Amino acid sequence: MSSQPPLLDLVLDALEEMKAKNVASLDVRAMTSVADDMVIASGTSSRHVKAMADNVMEKAKQAGYSPLGTEGERGAEWILVDLGDVIVHLMLPATREFYDLERLWKTPDHHPDRDQRDQ
């Protein structure tokens, strides 16, 4: 396993190769056991978003990682690629702005539903 790059580096390289826009990498270990890192990136069109997702999955498979699944490929406004330790969100800029995942994951205490959930 030492010969393959860490999964996060592989994802970031695959996105850079596809000229992803505004790439953000968040360490979410302290907030969830689902993944260690979350990567969020924008594409210039639904075709670009789909191509980025395809490249991430292809590079992961080539390095011996098995993608656990994908969601959203049909519309390609927001494609989620689940690689286990790394979850990748690829979005059109308007979709990314609307859902604002960075804010929710960087400051989860400010999520509007957080304090109402356990009542």
mmCIF file with all atom_site columns, C-alpha atoms in Angstrom:
data_model
loop_
_atom_site.group_PDB
_atom_site.id
_atom_site.type_symbol
_atom_site.label_atom_id
_atom_site.label_alt_id
_atom_site.label_comp_id
_atom_site.label_asym_id
_atom_site.label_entity_id
_atom_site.label_seq_id
_atom_site.pdbx_PDB_ins_code
_atom_site.Cartn_x
_atom_site.Cartn_y
_atom_site.Cartn_z
_atom_site.occupancy
_atom_site.B_iso_or_equiv
_atom_site.pdbx_formal_charge
_atom_site.auth_seq_id
_atom_site.auth_comp_id
_atom_site.auth_asym_id
_atom_site.auth_atom_id
_atom_site.pdbx_PDB_model_num
ATOM 1   C CA . MET A 1 1   ? 0.000   0.000  0.000   1.00 0.00 ? 1   MET A CA 1
ATOM 2   C CA . SER A 1 2   ? 2.974   2.312  0.433   1.00 0.00 ? 2   SER A CA 1
ATOM 3   C CA . SER A 1 3   ? 3.377   2.591  -3.358  1.00 0.00 ? 3   SER A CA 1
ATOM 4   C CA . GLN A 1 4   ? -0.032  4.160  -3.898  1.00 0.00 ? 4   GLN A CA 1
ATOM 5   C CA . PRO A 1 5   ? -0.670  7.799  -3.052  1.00 0.00 ? 5   PRO A CA 1
ATOM 6   C CA . PRO A 1 6   ? -2.909  8.621  -0.100  1.00 0.00 ? 6   PRO A CA 1
ATOM 7   C CA . LEU A 1 7   ? -6.530  8.726  -1.242  1.00 0.00 ? 7   LEU A CA 1
ATOM 8   C CA . LEU A 1 8   ? -6.984  12.426 -0.491  1.00 0.00 ? 8   LEU A CA 1
ATOM 9   C CA . ASP A 1 9   ? -3.907  13.351 -2.565  1.00 0.00 ? 9   ASP A CA 1
ATOM 10  C CA . LEU A 1 10  ? -5.127  11.156 -5.398  1.00 0.00 ? 10  LEU A CA 1
ATOM 11  C CA . VAL A 1 11  ? -8.537  12.885 -5.391  1.00 0.00 ? 11  VAL A CA 1
ATOM 12  C CA . LEU A 1 12  ? -7.001  16.365 -5.319  1.00 0.00 ? 12  LEU A CA 1
ATOM 13  C CA . ASP A 1 13  ? -4.638  15.471 -8.175  1.00 0.00 ? 13  ASP A CA 1
ATOM 14  C CA . ALA A 1 14  ? -7.497  14.016 -10.248 1.00 0.00 ? 14  ALA A CA 1
ATOM 15  C CA . LEU A 1 15  ? -9.511  17.215 -9.766  1.00 0.00 ? 15  LEU A CA 1
ATOM 16  C CA . GLU A 1 16  ? -6.547  19.454 -10.587 1.00 0.00 ? 16  GLU A CA 1
ATOM 17  C CA . GLU A 1 17  ? -5.990  17.431 -13.757 1.00 0.00 ? 17  GLU A CA 1
ATOM 18  C CA . MET A 1 18  ? -9.601  18.184 -14.771 1.00 0.00 ? 18  MET A CA 1
ATOM 19  C CA . LYS A 1 19  ? -9.264  21.908 -13.926 1.00 0.00 ? 19  LYS A CA 1
ATOM 20  C CA . ALA A 1 20  ? -11.807 21.798 -11.096 1.00 0.00 ? 20  ALA A CA 1
ATOM 21  C CA . LYS A 1 21  ? -12.727 25.217 -9.700  1.00 0.00 ? 21  LYS A CA 1
ATOM 22  C CA . ASN A 1 22  ? -12.576 26.335 -6.048  1.00 0.00 ? 22  ASN A CA 1
ATOM 23  C CA . VAL A 1 23  ? -11.431 23.020 -4.592  1.00 0.00 ? 23  VAL A CA 1
ATOM 24  C CA . ALA A 1 24  ? -11.894 22.788 -0.820  1.00 0.00 ? 24  ALA A CA 1
ATOM 25  C CA . SER A 1 25  ? -10.643 19.968 1.386   1.00 0.00 ? 25  SER A CA 1
ATOM 26  C CA . LEU A 1 26  ? -12.158 19.596 4.853   1.00 0.00 ? 26  LEU A CA 1
ATOM 27  C CA . ASP A 1 27  ? -10.953 17.268 7.603   1.00 0.00 ? 27  ASP A CA 1
ATOM 28  C CA . VAL A 1 28  ? -14.237 15.972 9.092   1.00 0.00 ? 28  VAL A CA 1
ATOM 29  C CA . ARG A 1 29  ? -12.863 13.261 11.420  1.00 0.00 ? 29  ARG A CA 1
ATOM 30  C CA . ALA A 1 30  ? -13.970 15.136 14.553  1.00 0.00 ? 30  ALA A CA 1
ATOM 31  C CA . MET A 1 31  ? -17.535 15.536 13.231  1.00 0.00 ? 31  MET A CA 1
ATOM 32  C CA . THR A 1 32  ? -18.404 12.168 11.710  1.00 0.00 ? 32  THR A CA 1
ATOM 33  C CA . SER A 1 33  ? -17.250 8.567  11.556  1.00 0.00 ? 33  SER A CA 1
ATOM 34  C CA . VAL A 1 34  ? -18.479 8.271  7.971   1.00 0.00 ? 34  VAL A CA 1
ATOM 35  C CA . ALA A 1 35  ? -15.315 9.727  6.402   1.00 0.00 ? 35  ALA A CA 1
ATOM 36  C CA . ASP A 1 36  ? -12.000 11.339 7.262   1.00 0.00 ? 36  ASP A CA 1
ATOM 37  C CA . ASP A 1 37  ? -12.044 14.021 4.584   1.00 0.00 ? 37  ASP A CA 1
ATOM 38  C CA . MET A 1 38  ? -14.564 15.792 2.415   1.00 0.00 ? 38  MET A CA 1
ATOM 39  C CA . VAL A 1 39  ? -13.595 17.420 -0.860  1.00 0.00 ? 39  VAL A CA 1
ATOM 40  C CA . ILE A 1 40  ? -15.873 19.974 -2.509  1.00 0.00 ? 40  ILE A CA 1
ATOM 41  C CA . ALA A 1 41  ? -15.231 21.343 -5.991  1.00 0.00 ? 41  ALA A CA 1
ATOM 42  C CA . SER A 1 42  ? -17.097 23.223 -8.689  1.00 0.00 ? 42  SER A CA 1
ATOM 43  C CA . GLY A 1 43  ? -17.366 22.520 -12.379 1.00 0.00 ? 43  GLY A CA 1
ATOM 44  C CA . THR A 1 44  ? -18.114 24.942 -15.190 1.00 0.00 ? 44  THR A CA 1
ATOM 45  C CA . SER A 1 45  ? -20.987 22.865 -16.652 1.00 0.00 ? 45  SER A CA 1
ATOM 46  C CA . SER A 1 46  ? -22.847 19.636 -15.930 1.00 0.00 ? 46  SER A CA 1
ATOM 47  C CA . ARG A 1 47  ? -20.600 17.933 -18.503 1.00 0.00 ? 47  ARG A CA 1
ATOM 48  C CA . HIS A 1 48  ? -17.508 19.199 -16.627 1.00 0.00 ? 48  HIS A CA 1
ATOM 49  C CA . VAL A 1 49  ? -18.921 17.997 -13.277 1.00 0.00 ? 49  VAL A CA 1
ATOM 50  C CA . LYS A 1 50  ? -19.556 14.536 -14.782 1.00 0.00 ? 50  LYS A CA 1
ATOM 51  C CA . ALA A 1 51  ? -16.065 14.413 -16.320 1.00 0.00 ? 51  ALA A CA 1
ATOM 52  C CA . MET A 1 52  ? -14.490 15.316 -12.960 1.00 0.00 ? 52  MET A CA 1
ATOM 53  C CA . ALA A 1 53  ? -16.459 12.537 -11.219 1.00 0.00 ? 53  ALA A CA 1
ATOM 54  C CA . ASP A 1 54  ? -15.444 10.026 -13.895 1.00 0.00 ? 54  ASP A CA 1
ATOM 55  C CA . ASN A 1 55  ? -11.775 11.030 -13.568 1.00 0.00 ? 55  ASN A CA 1
ATOM 56  C CA . VAL A 1 56  ? -11.815 10.763 -9.758  1.00 0.00 ? 56  VAL A CA 1
ATOM 57  C CA . MET A 1 57  ? -13.367 7.275  -9.952  1.00 0.00 ? 57  MET A CA 1
ATOM 58  C CA . GLU A 1 58  ? -11.004 6.137  -12.700 1.00 0.00 ? 58  GLU A CA 1
ATOM 59  C CA . LYS A 1 59  ? -7.886  7.331  -10.837 1.00 0.00 ? 59  LYS A CA 1
ATOM 60  C CA . ALA A 1 60  ? -9.121  5.752  -7.592  1.00 0.00 ? 60  ALA A CA 1
ATOM 61  C CA . LYS A 1 61  ? -9.734  2.403  -9.295  1.00 0.00 ? 61  LYS A CA 1
ATOM 62  C CA . GLN A 1 62  ? -6.312  2.523  -11.012 1.00 0.00 ? 62  GLN A CA 1
ATOM 63  C CA . ALA A 1 63  ? -4.677  3.032  -7.597  1.00 0.00 ? 63  ALA A CA 1
ATOM 64  C CA . GLY A 1 64  ? -6.554  0.085  -6.095  1.00 0.00 ? 64  GLY A CA 1
ATOM 65  C CA . TYR A 1 65  ? -9.304  1.965  -4.249  1.00 0.00 ? 65  TYR A CA 1
ATOM 66  C CA . SER A 1 66  ? -12.872 0.811  -4.731  1.00 0.00 ? 66  SER A CA 1
ATOM 67  C CA . PRO A 1 67  ? -15.457 3.581  -4.989  1.00 0.00 ? 67  PRO A CA 1
ATOM 68  C CA . LEU A 1 68  ? -18.386 2.675  -2.729  1.00 0.00 ? 68  LEU A CA 1
ATOM 69  C CA . GLY A 1 69  ? -20.872 4.510  -4.902  1.00 0.00 ? 69  GLY A CA 1
ATOM 70  C CA . THR A 1 70  ? -21.976 7.646  -6.661  1.00 0.00 ? 70  THR A CA 1
ATOM 71  C CA . GLU A 1 71  ? -25.125 9.734  -6.617  1.00 0.00 ? 71  GLU A CA 1
ATOM 72  C CA . GLY A 1 72  ? -26.427 12.435 -8.932  1.00 0.00 ? 72  GLY A CA 1
ATOM 73  C CA . GLU A 1 73  ? -24.783 11.449 -12.205 1.00 0.00 ? 73  GLU A CA 1
ATOM 74  C CA . ARG A 1 74  ? -27.951 11.803 -14.265 1.00 0.00 ? 74  ARG A CA 1
ATOM 75  C CA . GLY A 1 75  ? -28.508 15.537 -13.662 1.00 0.00 ? 75  GLY A CA 1
ATOM 76  C CA . ALA A 1 76  ? -24.845 16.270 -12.873 1.00 0.00 ? 76  ALA A CA 1
ATOM 77  C CA . GLU A 1 77  ? -25.648 19.450 -10.928 1.00 0.00 ? 77  GLU A CA 1
ATOM 78  C CA . TRP A 1 78  ? -24.224 17.727 -7.841  1.00 0.00 ? 78  TRP A CA 1
ATOM 79  C CA . ILE A 1 79  ? -22.383 14.430 -8.011  1.00 0.00 ? 79  ILE A CA 1
ATOM 80  C CA . LEU A 1 80  ? -21.291 12.715 -4.826  1.00 0.00 ? 80  LEU A CA 1
ATOM 81  C CA . VAL A 1 81  ? -18.467 10.175 -5.097  1.00 0.00 ? 81  VAL A CA 1
ATOM 82  C CA . ASP A 1 82  ? -18.126 8.003  -1.989  1.00 0.00 ? 82  ASP A CA 1
ATOM 83  C CA . LEU A 1 83  ? -14.601 6.637  -1.695  1.00 0.00 ? 83  LEU A CA 1
ATOM 84  C CA . GLY A 1 84  ? -14.945 5.564  1.932   1.00 0.00 ? 84  GLY A CA 1
ATOM 85  C CA . ASP A 1 85  ? -12.413 7.684  3.785   1.00 0.00 ? 85  ASP A CA 1
ATOM 86  C CA . VAL A 1 86  ? -12.923 10.550 1.327   1.00 0.00 ? 86  VAL A CA 1
ATOM 87  C CA . ILE A 1 87  ? -16.287 11.836 0.153   1.00 0.00 ? 87  ILE A CA 1
ATOM 88  C CA . VAL A 1 88  ? -16.194 14.040 -2.934  1.00 0.00 ? 88  VAL A CA 1
ATOM 89  C CA . HIS A 1 89  ? -18.913 16.589 -3.750  1.00 0.00 ? 89  HIS A CA 1
ATOM 90  C CA . LEU A 1 90  ? -18.733 17.973 -7.290  1.00 0.00 ? 90  LEU A CA 1
ATOM 91  C CA . MET A 1 91  ? -21.216 20.743 -8.075  1.00 0.00 ? 91  MET A CA 1
ATOM 92  C CA . LEU A 1 92  ? -22.246 23.495 -10.385 1.00 0.00 ? 92  LEU A CA 1
ATOM 93  C CA . PRO A 1 93  ? -21.462 26.879 -8.768  1.00 0.00 ? 93  PRO A CA 1
ATOM 94  C CA . ALA A 1 94  ? -25.135 27.808 -8.136  1.00 0.00 ? 94  ALA A CA 1
ATOM 95  C CA . THR A 1 95  ? -25.810 24.437 -6.500  1.00 0.00 ? 95  THR A CA 1
ATOM 96  C CA . ARG A 1 96  ? -22.708 24.755 -4.360  1.00 0.00 ? 96  ARG A CA 1
ATOM 97  C CA . GLU A 1 97  ? -23.659 28.260 -3.267  1.00 0.00 ? 97  GLU A CA 1
ATOM 98  C CA . PHE A 1 98  ? -27.204 27.179 -2.426  1.00 0.00 ? 98  PHE A CA 1
ATOM 99  C CA . TYR A 1 99  ? -26.225 24.198 -0.228  1.00 0.00 ? 99  TYR A CA 1
ATOM 100 C CA . ASP A 1 100 ? -23.092 25.865 1.222   1.00 0.00 ? 100 ASP A CA 1
ATOM 101 C CA . LEU A 1 101 ? -21.567 22.616 2.507   1.00 0.00 ? 101 LEU A CA 1
ATOM 102 C CA . GLU A 1 102 ? -18.357 24.334 3.558   1.00 0.00 ? 102 GLU A CA 1
ATOM 103 C CA . ARG A 1 103 ? -20.211 26.456 6.096   1.00 0.00 ? 103 ARG A CA 1
ATOM 104 C CA . LEU A 1 104 ? -22.169 23.491 7.420   1.00 0.00 ? 104 LEU A CA 1
ATOM 105 C CA . TRP A 1 105 ? -19.065 21.335 7.881   1.00 0.00 ? 105 TRP A CA 1
ATOM 106 C CA . LYS A 1 106 ? -16.637 24.034 9.041   1.00 0.00 ? 106 LYS A CA 1
ATOM 107 C CA . THR A 1 107 ? -19.055 25.391 11.661  1.00 0.00 ? 107 THR A CA 1
ATOM 108 C CA . PRO A 1 108 ? -21.596 22.600 12.230  1.00 0.00 ? 108 PRO A CA 1
ATOM 109 C CA . ASP A 1 109 ? -22.901 24.242 15.420  1.00 0.00 ? 109 ASP A CA 1
ATOM 110 C CA . HIS A 1 110 ? -24.404 26.975 13.248  1.00 0.00 ? 110 HIS A CA 1
ATOM 111 C CA . HIS A 1 111 ? -26.520 24.535 11.262  1.00 0.00 ? 111 HIS A CA 1
ATOM 112 C CA . PRO A 1 112 ? -30.143 25.665 11.742  1.00 0.00 ? 112 PRO A CA 1
ATOM 113 C CA . ASP A 1 113 ? -31.399 22.156 12.592  1.00 0.00 ? 113 ASP A CA 1
ATOM 114 C CA . ARG A 1 114 ? -28.642 21.174 15.032  1.00 0.00 ? 114 ARG A CA 1
ATOM 115 C CA . ASP A 1 115 ? -30.209 22.402 18.295  1.00 0.00 ? 115 ASP A CA 1
ATOM 116 C CA . GLN A 1 116 ? -33.729 21.253 17.375  1.00 0.00 ? 116 GLN A CA 1
ATOM 117 C CA . ARG A 1 117 ? -32.819 17.702 16.418  1.00 0.00 ? 117 ARG A CA 1
ATOM 118 C CA . ASP A 1 118 ? -32.570 16.244 19.916  1.00 0.00 ? 118 ASP A CA 1
ATOM 119 C CA . GLN A 1 119 ? -35.651 17.917 21.394  1.00 0.00 ? 119 GLN A CA 1
#
